[in-house]
Structure formats: structure tokens, C-alpha cells
Amino acid sequence: MPFTLVEPCWPDPSRDTELAVNHKVWLIEQLVLVAAFTLTVGKLSRLIWVPWSLILFMVLLICLLSYSWLSSYTSSLYWDCVLMREHKITEQPMKAARAGSIMVKEAILFFERSRHHEGPFLLFYSFLHVQVPLPTTKDFIGTSKQIFAVIDDLGLRNHTFVYFASDHTGYVAMPSMVDGVRYTKPPGAQACYETQLCQCVGKNVTYHDPPLLFNLSRDPSESTPLTNDTEPLYDLMISTVADALMEHKKSITPVELQLGTELNHERVSLKSCCGVFPFCLCDKEEGEGNIMRSSN
Ligand SMILES: *[C@@H]1O[C@H](CO)[C@@H](O)[C@H](O)[C@H]1NC(C)=O
Ligand SMILES: *[C@@H]1O[C@H](CO)[C@@H](O)[C@H](O)[C@H]1NC(C)=O
Ligand SMILES: *[C@@H]1O[C@H](CO)[C@@H](O)[C@H](O)[C@H]1NC(C)=O
Ligand SMILES: *[C@@H]1O[C@H](CO)[C@@H](O)[C@H](O)[C@H]1NC(C)=O
């Protein structure tokens, strides 16, 4: 789900109607196209007699339908809100209300597949609902409990380390999304309150060299960096990190910088598409709305 937690992806109450209308328009357009083609061939081969004006009218209708259909595809709903499995888009636009349930099902299947493997495995699971207020469904409530239940069912509890973090990006404030909620900057806070999204390049980024080290057992909020004086292993850790970084840098081929506003502007031609561009509309998760396992 590369870019789905942005505002246009909120389920718009008109979306279902919009999608249904689009499907109908496409169907009507295909029918008119076939009819116009058949009539033209029939007329040219003198098998049937129809006035050219009727064929012209049909062609105009096709143009009009195409225009109405195409213009709905300029909405960022289609371009930005996609659900992917591996490298394939399975929903475009994503249906936010059921995305959470689909992801839980994937997580459960992953556990079931992985327990047959030798050795450890890692599941990284981002609950969509942790970051921003999303609509939920009755099925989704209690799904974190369900993931824990699977760990228990498969007898993995005593060998599983669960690390829960409350967010997964540097997005700190969305005052417009929840009525009455206003985030204010607490004194001494270091989050990206002014820019909302933490930036990756430019003047607003602080580079730490050597990197800051924290002991997460003692200081989970990362408020006090370790120093040479407070941590006997400080020098060893810093040099280990530096060596690993150098090793890693040697292994990568330099490419042109891909971050920053210069290169990152919107280009529709580069957006993900699950159909034939620009008709990007698919729903391969259909029928999976009610996929939750019962948690008894
Ligand atoms: C997990 O550990 C607890 C406490 O040591 C023990 O009672 C329980 O039987 C263990 N469960 C499994 C599945 O090994
Ligand atoms: C840095 O953040 C400020 C807001 O605090 C913003 O006005 C400015 O444009 C940002 N600078 C850059 C280079 O992004
Ligand atoms: C981190 O803190 C814990 C708890 O105080 C301590 O047991 C551990 O040794 C510390 N780790 C390091 C690398 O200093
Ligand atoms: C840390 O302390 C050691 C000796 O106590 C010193 O050799 C080293 O340069 C110090 N490192 C830093 C980063 O200050």
C-alpha cells in the first residue's frame, strides 16, 4: 500500500456510486461501439440500410461517453489509493473500510506458512488504524487480538518477540481529520511539527555524525543519547556502525538522487495502474469482504 494513507483515499460516500456508474458507462460504450461498427460494416457491404446520420450520432455518443469516463480518471482517488499484494495491484482504488481485514488475513496466512520453515521469521505489520483515523468495520474490531491468538494457536507464544510501536511515519498532525482534535507542540518535542511530514532532504534535516545512540530498554522515547561517558561500549558501537555503513556503501551502485522536490513531482504516466493506462480500475479482492476467521 504505497501511498494510501492520504486524504483522497478516505472512502468518499459517493465512491460506490461513482464506481458503479463508471462500470455502466464502460459497458454502454462497448455496446455502442460494437453496434456502430456492425452498422458501418453492414452499410458498406450493402447488407443493411441505415442513415449515415445514425452512425455519426453513435460516434458522437462514444466520444461523449469516453470523455465522461476519462475525466473521472483525473481524480487522485484512482492514482494514489492502491492496495498491492507483492508487486501486483489488487485494488484500485483501495476500499479503505476493508483493507484492514484483508491485511490481517494476509498476516495469519503468513504465520501459517512460516511455521513450517526452519529457523526464525519476521512479520512487520502496520495496522492502518494506528496512524490516522480510518473507518472501521465490525469485523476489524479486535484484530490485533486475533493476531495474538494465532501466535498462541500455533504454539509460538514462548518463542515470539512482539514489538509494538504506536506509529510508522513522521506524520504528526492532521487537525482537519478529526473534529475537535488539535495537536499542539509539547515543550521540548522534537517531532516535525512545522513541516507535518518529516523531510528527507534539505535544510530541515539534521544530520548526526556520529549517529545518536539510545538504549531502548532504558529510554524507549529516545530522549537521552548515549555518550562516551555514560556508555562503556559507546566507542565500540560507533565504530561497528561506521564499519557496517562503509561495507554497505561499497555494495551499492550510486544512482541519481531520487528524493527532493525537483524529481518528485506528480507525473500521471509514472503512477501505478492495474488496467490498461489510463483505465486504472480493478478489484481482485472482491468477495473477500467477510474474510475474518472467527476468533474462538
Ligand atoms: C510457555 O511457557 C510457559 C511458562 O514457562 C509454560 O507454562 C507453557 O507451557 C509454555 N507453552 C508452550 C506452548 O511451550
Ligand atoms: C523547513 O521548514 C519550514 C517550516 O518550519 C518551511 O517553511 C521551509 O520551507 C522548510 N525548508 C525546506 C528547505 O524545506
Ligand atoms: C541498556 O539498558 C538495560 C537496562 O538498564 C541494561 O541492562 C543494558 O545493559 C543496557 N545496554 C547497553 C548496551 O548498555
Ligand atoms: C571516548 O573515550 C576514549 C577514552 O576514554 C577516547 O579515546 C575516545 O576518543 C573518546 N571518543 C569520543 C567520540 O569522544
mmCIF file of C-alpha atoms and ligand atoms in Angstrom:
data_model
loop_
_atom_site.group_PDB
_atom_site.id
_atom_site.type_symbol
_atom_site.label_atom_id
_atom_site.label_comp_id
_atom_site.label_asym_id
_atom_site.label_seq_id
_atom_site.Cartn_x
_atom_site.Cartn_y
_atom_site.Cartn_z
ATOM 1 C CA MET A 1 0.000 0.000 0.000
ATOM 2 C CA PRO A 2 2.481 2.594 -1.121
ATOM 3 C CA PHE A 3 0.616 5.854 -0.779
ATOM 4 C CA THR A 4 -2.745 5.097 0.638
ATOM 5 C CA LEU A 5 -2.911 6.903 3.919
ATOM 6 C CA VAL A 6 -3.506 10.281 2.380
ATOM 7 C CA GLU A 7 -6.720 12.198 2.421
ATOM 8 C CA PRO A 8 -8.103 11.377 -1.056
ATOM 9 C CA CYS A 9 -8.194 7.739 -0.030
ATOM 10 C CA TRP A 10 -10.806 8.239 2.626
ATOM 11 C CA PRO A 11 -13.883 6.482 1.434
ATOM 12 C CA ASP A 12 -15.958 9.105 -0.194
ATOM 13 C CA PRO A 13 -19.644 8.358 0.302
ATOM 14 C CA SER A 14 -20.150 8.859 -3.433
ATOM 15 C CA ARG A 15 -17.407 6.436 -4.388
ATOM 16 C CA ASP A 16 -19.533 3.324 -4.764
ATOM 17 C CA THR A 17 -21.980 5.167 -6.970
ATOM 18 C CA GLU A 18 -19.069 6.625 -8.894
ATOM 19 C CA LEU A 19 -17.548 3.201 -9.473
ATOM 20 C CA ALA A 20 -20.881 1.661 -10.401
ATOM 21 C CA VAL A 21 -21.609 4.465 -12.877
ATOM 22 C CA ASN A 22 -18.158 4.063 -14.386
ATOM 23 C CA HIS A 23 -18.660 0.362 -14.943
ATOM 24 C CA LYS A 24 -22.010 1.050 -16.634
ATOM 25 C CA VAL A 25 -20.571 3.786 -18.824
ATOM 26 C CA TRP A 26 -17.847 1.434 -19.989
ATOM 27 C CA LEU A 27 -20.382 -1.304 -20.741
ATOM 28 C CA ILE A 28 -22.683 1.065 -22.673
ATOM 29 C CA GLU A 29 -19.717 2.418 -24.565
ATOM 30 C CA GLN A 30 -18.631 -1.060 -25.619
ATOM 31 C CA LEU A 31 -22.163 -1.901 -26.777
ATOM 32 C CA VAL A 32 -22.487 1.316 -28.784
ATOM 33 C CA LEU A 33 -19.030 0.715 -30.272
ATOM 34 C CA VAL A 34 -19.973 -2.804 -31.402
ATOM 35 C CA ALA A 35 -23.303 -1.562 -32.778
ATOM 36 C CA ALA A 36 -21.692 1.323 -34.679
ATOM 37 C CA PHE A 37 -19.049 -0.993 -36.124
ATOM 38 C CA THR A 38 -21.629 -3.595 -37.179
ATOM 39 C CA LEU A 39 -23.866 -0.961 -38.795
ATOM 40 C CA THR A 40 -20.912 0.589 -40.646
ATOM 41 C CA VAL A 41 -19.770 -2.785 -41.983
ATOM 42 C CA GLY A 42 -23.383 -3.686 -42.878
ATOM 43 C CA LYS A 43 -23.901 -0.408 -44.678
ATOM 44 C CA LEU A 44 -20.602 -0.535 -46.551
ATOM 45 C CA SER A 45 -21.322 -4.076 -47.743
ATOM 46 C CA ARG A 46 -24.901 -3.001 -48.618
ATOM 47 C CA LEU A 47 -26.431 -5.703 -46.402
ATOM 48 C CA ILE A 48 -28.466 -3.247 -44.368
ATOM 49 C CA TRP A 49 -29.647 0.275 -44.877
ATOM 50 C CA VAL A 50 -29.125 2.820 -42.122
ATOM 51 C CA PRO A 51 -28.632 6.563 -42.497
ATOM 52 C CA TRP A 52 -25.088 7.847 -42.012
ATOM 53 C CA SER A 53 -26.519 10.322 -39.516
ATOM 54 C CA LEU A 54 -27.334 7.453 -37.123
ATOM 55 C CA ILE A 55 -23.760 6.171 -37.334
ATOM 56 C CA LEU A 56 -22.452 9.692 -36.850
ATOM 57 C CA PHE A 57 -24.688 10.079 -33.820
ATOM 58 C CA MET A 58 -23.305 6.847 -32.364
ATOM 59 C CA VAL A 59 -19.736 8.006 -32.918
ATOM 60 C CA LEU A 60 -20.526 11.267 -31.138
ATOM 61 C CA LEU A 61 -22.086 9.316 -28.275
ATOM 62 C CA ILE A 62 -18.937 7.190 -28.000
ATOM 63 C CA CYS A 63 -16.812 10.346 -27.830
ATOM 64 C CA LEU A 64 -19.031 11.806 -25.136
ATOM 65 C CA LEU A 65 -19.016 8.627 -23.038
ATOM 66 C CA SER A 66 -15.246 8.335 -23.419
ATOM 67 C CA TYR A 67 -14.836 11.908 -22.285
ATOM 68 C CA SER A 68 -17.018 11.441 -19.213
ATOM 69 C CA TRP A 69 -15.279 8.179 -18.403
ATOM 70 C CA LEU A 70 -11.775 9.542 -18.918
ATOM 71 C CA SER A 71 -12.351 12.694 -16.924
ATOM 72 C CA SER A 72 -13.155 10.689 -13.792
ATOM 73 C CA TYR A 73 -9.678 9.219 -14.025
ATOM 74 C CA THR A 74 -8.002 12.502 -13.225
ATOM 75 C CA SER A 75 -9.069 12.010 -9.603
ATOM 76 C CA SER A 76 -6.195 11.170 -7.272
ATOM 77 C CA LEU A 77 -8.537 8.567 -5.797
ATOM 78 C CA TYR A 78 -7.547 6.317 -8.674
ATOM 79 C CA TRP A 79 -3.863 7.098 -8.836
ATOM 80 C CA ASP A 80 -2.860 7.286 -5.218
ATOM 81 C CA CYS A 81 -5.074 4.810 -3.440
ATOM 82 C CA VAL A 82 -3.956 1.343 -4.348
ATOM 83 C CA LEU A 83 -3.708 -1.933 -2.499
ATOM 84 C CA MET A 84 -0.916 -4.249 -3.593
ATOM 85 C CA ARG A 85 -0.013 -7.883 -2.996
ATOM 86 C CA GLU A 86 3.664 -8.406 -3.757
ATOM 87 C CA HIS A 87 4.206 -6.346 -6.915
ATOM 88 C CA LYS A 88 0.659 -6.544 -8.222
ATOM 89 C CA ILE A 89 -2.137 -4.075 -7.593
ATOM 90 C CA THR A 90 -5.206 -5.862 -6.316
ATOM 91 C CA GLU A 91 -7.448 -2.865 -5.684
ATOM 92 C CA GLN A 92 -7.520 0.454 -7.425
ATOM 93 C CA PRO A 93 -8.914 2.482 -5.839
ATOM 94 C CA MET A 94 -8.444 0.793 -2.491
ATOM 95 C CA LYS A 95 -11.515 0.246 -0.347
ATOM 96 C CA ALA A 96 -10.258 1.623 2.939
ATOM 97 C CA ALA A 97 -13.065 0.125 5.017
ATOM 98 C CA ARG A 98 -11.993 -3.451 4.322
ATOM 99 C CA ALA A 99 -8.253 -3.033 3.773
ATOM 100 C CA GLY A 100 -7.512 -3.721 7.434
ATOM 101 C CA SER A 101 -9.336 -7.055 7.396
ATOM 102 C CA ILE A 102 -7.563 -8.120 4.210
ATOM 103 C CA MET A 103 -4.202 -7.335 5.790
ATOM 104 C CA VAL A 104 -4.985 -9.314 8.938
ATOM 105 C CA LYS A 105 -5.890 -12.289 6.788
ATOM 106 C CA GLU A 106 -2.532 -11.980 4.986
ATOM 107 C CA ALA A 107 -0.736 -11.855 8.335
ATOM 108 C CA ILE A 108 -2.487 -15.003 9.547
ATOM 109 C CA LEU A 109 -1.653 -16.841 6.313
ATOM 110 C CA PHE A 110 1.949 -15.714 6.672
ATOM 111 C CA PHE A 111 2.144 -17.234 10.161
ATOM 112 C CA GLU A 112 0.629 -20.454 8.927
ATOM 113 C CA ARG A 113 3.107 -20.695 6.042
ATOM 114 C CA SER A 114 6.119 -19.664 8.085
ATOM 115 C CA ARG A 115 5.737 -22.121 10.933
ATOM 116 C CA HIS A 116 6.728 -24.924 8.557
ATOM 117 C CA HIS A 117 10.028 -23.178 7.847
ATOM 118 C CA GLU A 118 13.157 -23.946 9.787
ATOM 119 C CA GLY A 119 14.513 -21.017 11.727
ATOM 120 C CA PRO A 120 13.195 -17.640 12.744
ATOM 121 C CA PHE A 121 10.881 -15.409 10.744
ATOM 122 C CA LEU A 122 9.794 -11.791 10.965
ATOM 123 C CA LEU A 123 6.395 -10.243 10.410
ATOM 124 C CA PHE A 124 6.232 -6.487 10.027
ATOM 125 C CA TYR A 125 2.617 -5.491 10.330
ATOM 126 C CA SER A 126 1.347 -1.935 10.076
ATOM 127 C CA PHE A 127 -2.176 -1.512 11.314
ATOM 128 C CA LEU A 128 -3.549 1.229 9.120
ATOM 129 C CA HIS A 129 -5.623 2.434 12.017
ATOM 130 C CA VAL A 130 -2.624 3.236 14.156
ATOM 131 C CA GLN A 131 -1.600 6.191 12.090
ATOM 132 C CA VAL A 132 -4.712 8.026 11.080
ATOM 133 C CA PRO A 133 -8.404 7.763 11.846
ATOM 134 C CA LEU A 134 -9.827 5.336 9.296
ATOM 135 C CA PRO A 135 -13.323 3.941 9.048
ATOM 136 C CA THR A 136 -13.585 0.543 10.593
ATOM 137 C CA THR A 137 -15.899 -2.395 10.227
ATOM 138 C CA LYS A 138 -17.363 -4.675 12.878
ATOM 139 C CA ASP A 139 -15.108 -7.426 11.540
ATOM 140 C CA PHE A 140 -11.980 -5.398 12.098
ATOM 141 C CA ILE A 141 -12.518 -4.695 15.793
ATOM 142 C CA GLY A 142 -10.294 -6.971 17.875
ATOM 143 C CA THR A 143 -7.991 -7.987 15.042
ATOM 144 C CA SER A 144 -4.789 -7.336 16.985
ATOM 145 C CA LYS A 145 -6.123 -9.865 19.490
ATOM 146 C CA GLN A 146 -6.649 -12.193 16.565
ATOM 147 C CA ILE A 147 -3.008 -11.972 15.525
ATOM 148 C CA PHE A 148 -2.000 -12.823 19.103
ATOM 149 C CA ALA A 149 -4.471 -15.703 19.095
ATOM 150 C CA VAL A 150 -2.787 -17.180 16.017
ATOM 151 C CA ILE A 151 0.600 -16.959 17.726
ATOM 152 C CA ASP A 152 -0.944 -18.937 20.601
ATOM 153 C CA ASP A 153 -2.772 -21.420 18.367
ATOM 154 C CA LEU A 154 0.406 -22.276 16.516
ATOM 155 C CA GLY A 155 2.305 -22.746 19.799
ATOM 156 C CA LEU A 156 4.685 -19.898 19.016
ATOM 157 C CA ARG A 157 3.992 -17.747 22.055
ATOM 158 C CA ASN A 158 7.078 -18.746 24.027
ATOM 159 C CA HIS A 159 9.375 -18.071 21.071
ATOM 160 C CA THR A 160 7.855 -14.869 19.774
ATOM 161 C CA PHE A 161 9.058 -11.379 20.463
ATOM 162 C CA VAL A 162 6.375 -8.755 19.832
ATOM 163 C CA TYR A 163 7.471 -5.167 19.400
ATOM 164 C CA PHE A 164 4.599 -2.707 19.262
ATOM 165 C CA ALA A 165 5.171 0.856 18.120
ATOM 166 C CA SER A 166 2.440 3.425 18.053
ATOM 167 C CA ASP A 167 3.114 4.885 14.642
ATOM 168 C CA HIS A 168 5.007 4.183 11.479
ATOM 169 C CA THR A 169 5.856 7.531 9.932
ATOM 170 C CA GLY A 170 6.738 11.015 10.923
ATOM 171 C CA TYR A 171 3.272 12.422 10.350
ATOM 172 C CA VAL A 172 2.450 14.360 13.490
ATOM 173 C CA ALA A 173 -0.665 16.415 12.934
ATOM 174 C CA MET A 174 -3.863 16.063 10.997
ATOM 175 C CA PRO A 175 -6.113 18.630 12.601
ATOM 176 C CA SER A 176 -8.568 18.598 9.728
ATOM 177 C CA MET A 177 -9.372 14.928 10.012
ATOM 178 C CA VAL A 178 -10.924 14.536 13.402
ATOM 179 C CA ASP A 179 -13.343 17.161 14.543
ATOM 180 C CA GLY A 180 -12.303 18.854 17.704
ATOM 181 C CA VAL A 181 -8.830 17.343 17.833
ATOM 182 C CA ARG A 182 -5.959 19.782 17.670
ATOM 183 C CA TYR A 183 -2.394 18.711 18.109
ATOM 184 C CA THR A 184 -0.152 21.210 19.833
ATOM 185 C CA LYS A 185 3.579 21.044 20.154
ATOM 186 C CA PRO A 186 4.596 19.988 23.659
ATOM 187 C CA PRO A 187 7.582 21.896 25.046
ATOM 188 C CA GLY A 188 10.867 20.241 24.063
ATOM 189 C CA ALA A 189 9.229 17.985 21.464
ATOM 190 C CA GLN A 190 11.484 17.060 18.582
ATOM 191 C CA ALA A 191 8.949 15.868 16.032
ATOM 192 C CA CYS A 192 8.361 17.624 12.714
ATOM 193 C CA TYR A 193 5.547 19.870 13.921
ATOM 194 C CA GLU A 194 6.229 22.723 11.498
ATOM 195 C CA THR A 195 6.549 20.660 8.351
ATOM 196 C CA GLN A 196 3.985 17.987 9.388
ATOM 197 C CA LEU A 197 5.821 15.355 7.365
ATOM 198 C CA CYS A 198 9.419 14.840 8.376
ATOM 199 C CA GLN A 199 11.541 15.709 5.385
ATOM 200 C CA CYS A 200 14.278 13.535 3.926
ATOM 201 C CA VAL A 201 16.493 16.144 2.294
ATOM 202 C CA GLY A 202 17.203 19.825 2.641
ATOM 203 C CA LYS A 203 17.765 22.321 5.409
ATOM 204 C CA ASN A 204 15.137 20.911 7.740
ATOM 205 C CA VAL A 205 17.029 17.646 8.095
ATOM 206 C CA THR A 206 19.537 17.399 10.938
ATOM 207 C CA TYR A 207 22.436 15.072 10.171
ATOM 208 C CA HIS A 208 24.093 13.382 13.148
ATOM 209 C CA ASP A 209 27.646 12.258 12.617
ATOM 210 C CA PRO A 210 28.427 10.191 14.611
ATOM 211 C CA PRO A 211 24.848 8.866 14.800
ATOM 212 C CA LEU A 212 22.877 9.204 18.031
ATOM 213 C CA LEU A 213 22.729 6.037 20.100
ATOM 214 C CA PHE A 214 19.995 5.190 22.588
ATOM 215 C CA ASN A 215 19.372 2.330 24.932
ATOM 216 C CA LEU A 216 15.780 1.452 24.116
ATOM 217 C CA SER A 217 15.329 -0.725 27.213
ATOM 218 C CA ARG A 218 16.050 2.204 29.483
ATOM 219 C CA ASP A 219 14.990 5.073 27.270
ATOM 220 C CA PRO A 220 12.266 3.975 24.841
ATOM 221 C CA SER A 221 11.340 7.556 23.944
ATOM 222 C CA GLU A 222 14.914 8.198 22.783
ATOM 223 C CA SER A 223 15.199 11.308 24.914
ATOM 224 C CA THR A 224 18.818 10.973 26.077
ATOM 225 C CA PRO A 225 21.537 9.956 23.614
ATOM 226 C CA LEU A 226 24.311 7.789 24.997
ATOM 227 C CA THR A 227 27.766 9.311 25.216
ATOM 228 C CA ASN A 228 31.296 8.177 25.740
ATOM 229 C CA ASP A 229 30.874 8.916 29.439
ATOM 230 C CA THR A 230 27.547 7.200 30.047
ATOM 231 C CA GLU A 231 28.088 4.059 27.974
ATOM 232 C CA PRO A 232 31.276 1.972 28.201
ATOM 233 C CA LEU A 233 30.570 0.324 24.834
ATOM 234 C CA TYR A 234 29.960 3.652 23.067
ATOM 235 C CA ASP A 235 33.163 3.691 21.010
ATOM 236 C CA LEU A 236 32.840 0.057 20.036
ATOM 237 C CA MET A 237 29.228 0.548 18.911
ATOM 238 C CA ILE A 238 30.001 3.680 16.916
ATOM 239 C CA SER A 239 32.908 2.026 15.114
ATOM 240 C CA THR A 240 30.820 -1.114 14.445
ATOM 241 C CA VAL A 241 28.089 1.019 12.894
ATOM 242 C CA ALA A 242 30.623 3.018 10.858
ATOM 243 C CA ASP A 243 32.234 -0.181 9.523
ATOM 244 C CA ALA A 244 28.848 -1.653 8.624
ATOM 245 C CA LEU A 245 27.871 1.570 6.847
ATOM 246 C CA MET A 246 31.098 1.601 4.862
ATOM 247 C CA GLU A 247 30.630 -2.052 3.934
ATOM 248 C CA HIS A 248 27.067 -1.341 2.820
ATOM 249 C CA LYS A 249 28.054 1.714 0.778
ATOM 250 C CA LYS A 250 30.655 -0.351 -1.057
ATOM 251 C CA SER A 251 27.942 -2.791 -2.079
ATOM 252 C CA ILE A 252 25.647 -0.262 -3.747
ATOM 253 C CA THR A 253 25.921 1.320 -7.158
ATOM 254 C CA PRO A 254 25.403 5.075 -6.949
ATOM 255 C CA VAL A 255 22.343 6.416 -8.746
ATOM 256 C CA GLU A 256 20.978 9.876 -9.274
ATOM 257 C CA LEU A 257 19.353 11.247 -6.101
ATOM 258 C CA GLN A 258 15.681 10.349 -6.221
ATOM 259 C CA LEU A 259 14.476 12.427 -3.295
ATOM 260 C CA GLY A 260 13.656 16.099 -3.227
ATOM 261 C CA THR A 261 11.087 18.291 -4.859
ATOM 262 C CA GLU A 262 12.915 18.563 -8.199
ATOM 263 C CA LEU A 263 12.371 14.949 -9.132
ATOM 264 C CA ASN A 264 9.372 14.094 -7.045
ATOM 265 C CA HIS A 265 6.637 15.978 -8.764
ATOM 266 C CA GLU A 266 3.438 14.378 -9.860
ATOM 267 C CA ARG A 267 3.591 12.538 -13.149
ATOM 268 C CA VAL A 268 0.495 10.597 -14.053
ATOM 269 C CA SER A 269 2.446 8.489 -16.536
ATOM 270 C CA LEU A 270 4.569 7.124 -13.681
ATOM 271 C CA LYS A 271 1.667 6.197 -11.414
ATOM 272 C CA SER A 272 0.717 2.619 -10.665
ATOM 273 C CA CYS A 273 -2.014 1.212 -12.836
ATOM 274 C CA CYS A 274 -3.751 -2.155 -12.699
ATOM 275 C CA GLY A 275 -5.505 -1.935 -16.037
ATOM 276 C CA VAL A 276 -4.562 -0.560 -19.412
ATOM 277 C CA PHE A 277 -3.413 3.019 -18.822
ATOM 278 C CA PRO A 278 -5.287 5.325 -18.259
ATOM 279 C CA PHE A 279 -8.115 2.990 -17.297
ATOM 280 C CA CYS A 280 -6.805 2.019 -13.917
ATOM 281 C CA LEU A 281 -9.570 0.298 -12.056
ATOM 282 C CA CYS A 282 -9.592 -3.139 -10.521
ATOM 283 C CA ASP A 283 -10.909 -5.093 -7.600
ATOM 284 C CA LYS A 284 -9.325 -8.508 -7.296
ATOM 285 C CA GLU A 285 -10.171 -8.728 -3.586
ATOM 286 C CA GLU A 286 -13.889 -8.867 -4.371
ATOM 287 C CA GLY A 287 -15.737 -11.402 -2.280
ATOM 288 C CA GLU A 288 -13.119 -11.206 0.428
ATOM 289 C CA GLY A 289 -15.103 -8.682 2.449
ATOM 290 C CA ASN A 290 -16.059 -11.243 5.002
ATOM 291 C CA ILE A 291 -12.749 -12.969 5.474
ATOM 292 C CA MET A 292 -12.188 -12.811 9.180
ATOM 293 C CA ARG A 293 -11.658 -16.106 10.917
ATOM 294 C CA SER A 294 -13.798 -16.499 13.976
ATOM 295 C CA SER A 295 -11.606 -15.935 16.974
ATOM 296 C CA ASN A 296 -12.997 -18.549 19.321
HETATM 297 C C1 LIG B 1 5.254 -21.418 27.602
HETATM 298 O O1 LIG B 1 5.857 -21.099 28.822
HETATM 299 C C2 LIG B 1 5.006 -21.244 29.963
HETATM 300 C C3 LIG B 1 5.746 -20.741 31.197
HETATM 301 O O2 LIG B 1 7.060 -21.175 31.214
HETATM 302 C C4 LIG B 1 4.580 -22.713 30.094
HETATM 303 O O3 LIG B 1 3.707 -22.870 31.171
HETATM 304 C C5 LIG B 1 3.881 -23.113 28.798
HETATM 305 O O4 LIG B 1 3.556 -24.483 28.833
HETATM 306 C C6 LIG B 1 4.749 -22.854 27.572
HETATM 307 N N1 LIG B 1 3.969 -23.069 26.389
HETATM 308 C C7 LIG B 1 4.409 -23.758 25.355
HETATM 309 C C8 LIG B 1 3.469 -23.877 24.185
HETATM 310 O O5 LIG B 1 5.521 -24.208 25.306
HETATM 311 C C1 LIG B 2 11.668 23.996 6.538
HETATM 312 O O1 LIG B 2 10.533 24.093 7.363
HETATM 313 C C2 LIG B 2 9.842 25.342 7.307
HETATM 314 C C3 LIG B 2 8.691 25.277 8.299
HETATM 315 O O2 LIG B 2 9.198 25.176 9.569
HETATM 316 C C4 LIG B 2 9.363 25.610 5.900
HETATM 317 O O3 LIG B 2 8.715 26.867 5.836
HETATM 318 C C5 LIG B 2 10.524 25.562 4.953
HETATM 319 O O4 LIG B 2 10.076 25.689 3.629
HETATM 320 C C6 LIG B 2 11.296 24.263 5.096
HETATM 321 N N1 LIG B 2 12.511 24.322 4.305
HETATM 322 C C7 LIG B 2 12.792 23.449 3.347
HETATM 323 C C8 LIG B 2 14.099 23.633 2.645
HETATM 324 O O5 LIG B 2 12.055 22.533 3.071
HETATM 325 C C1 LIG B 3 20.503 -0.937 28.315
HETATM 326 O O1 LIG B 3 19.745 -0.790 29.496
HETATM 327 C C2 LIG B 3 19.481 -2.020 30.167
HETATM 328 C C3 LIG B 3 18.533 -1.699 31.327
HETATM 329 O O2 LIG B 3 19.047 -0.686 32.136
HETATM 330 C C4 LIG B 3 20.771 -2.668 30.586
HETATM 331 O O3 LIG B 3 20.507 -3.898 31.223
HETATM 332 C C5 LIG B 3 21.645 -2.893 29.354
HETATM 333 O O4 LIG B 3 22.906 -3.392 29.714
HETATM 334 C C6 LIG B 3 21.832 -1.600 28.595
HETATM 335 N N1 LIG B 3 22.510 -1.895 27.342
HETATM 336 C C7 LIG B 3 23.652 -1.331 26.987
HETATM 337 C C8 LIG B 3 24.231 -1.731 25.671
HETATM 338 O O5 LIG B 3 24.198 -0.511 27.695
HETATM 339 C C1 LIG B 4 35.906 8.192 24.160
HETATM 340 O O1 LIG B 4 36.839 7.966 25.199
HETATM 341 C C2 LIG B 4 38.041 7.356 24.807
HETATM 342 C C3 LIG B 4 38.933 7.142 26.032
HETATM 343 O O2 LIG B 4 38.207 7.265 27.206
HETATM 344 C C4 LIG B 4 38.742 8.213 23.778
HETATM 345 O O3 LIG B 4 39.914 7.533 23.336
HETATM 346 C C5 LIG B 4 37.822 8.442 22.618
HETATM 347 O O4 LIG B 4 38.400 9.306 21.681
HETATM 348 C C6 LIG B 4 36.506 9.038 23.076
HETATM 349 N N1 LIG B 4 35.588 9.109 21.950
HETATM 350 C C7 LIG B 4 34.837 10.160 21.663
HETATM 351 C C8 LIG B 4 33.943 10.072 20.495
HETATM 352 O O5 LIG B 4 34.906 11.191 22.341
#
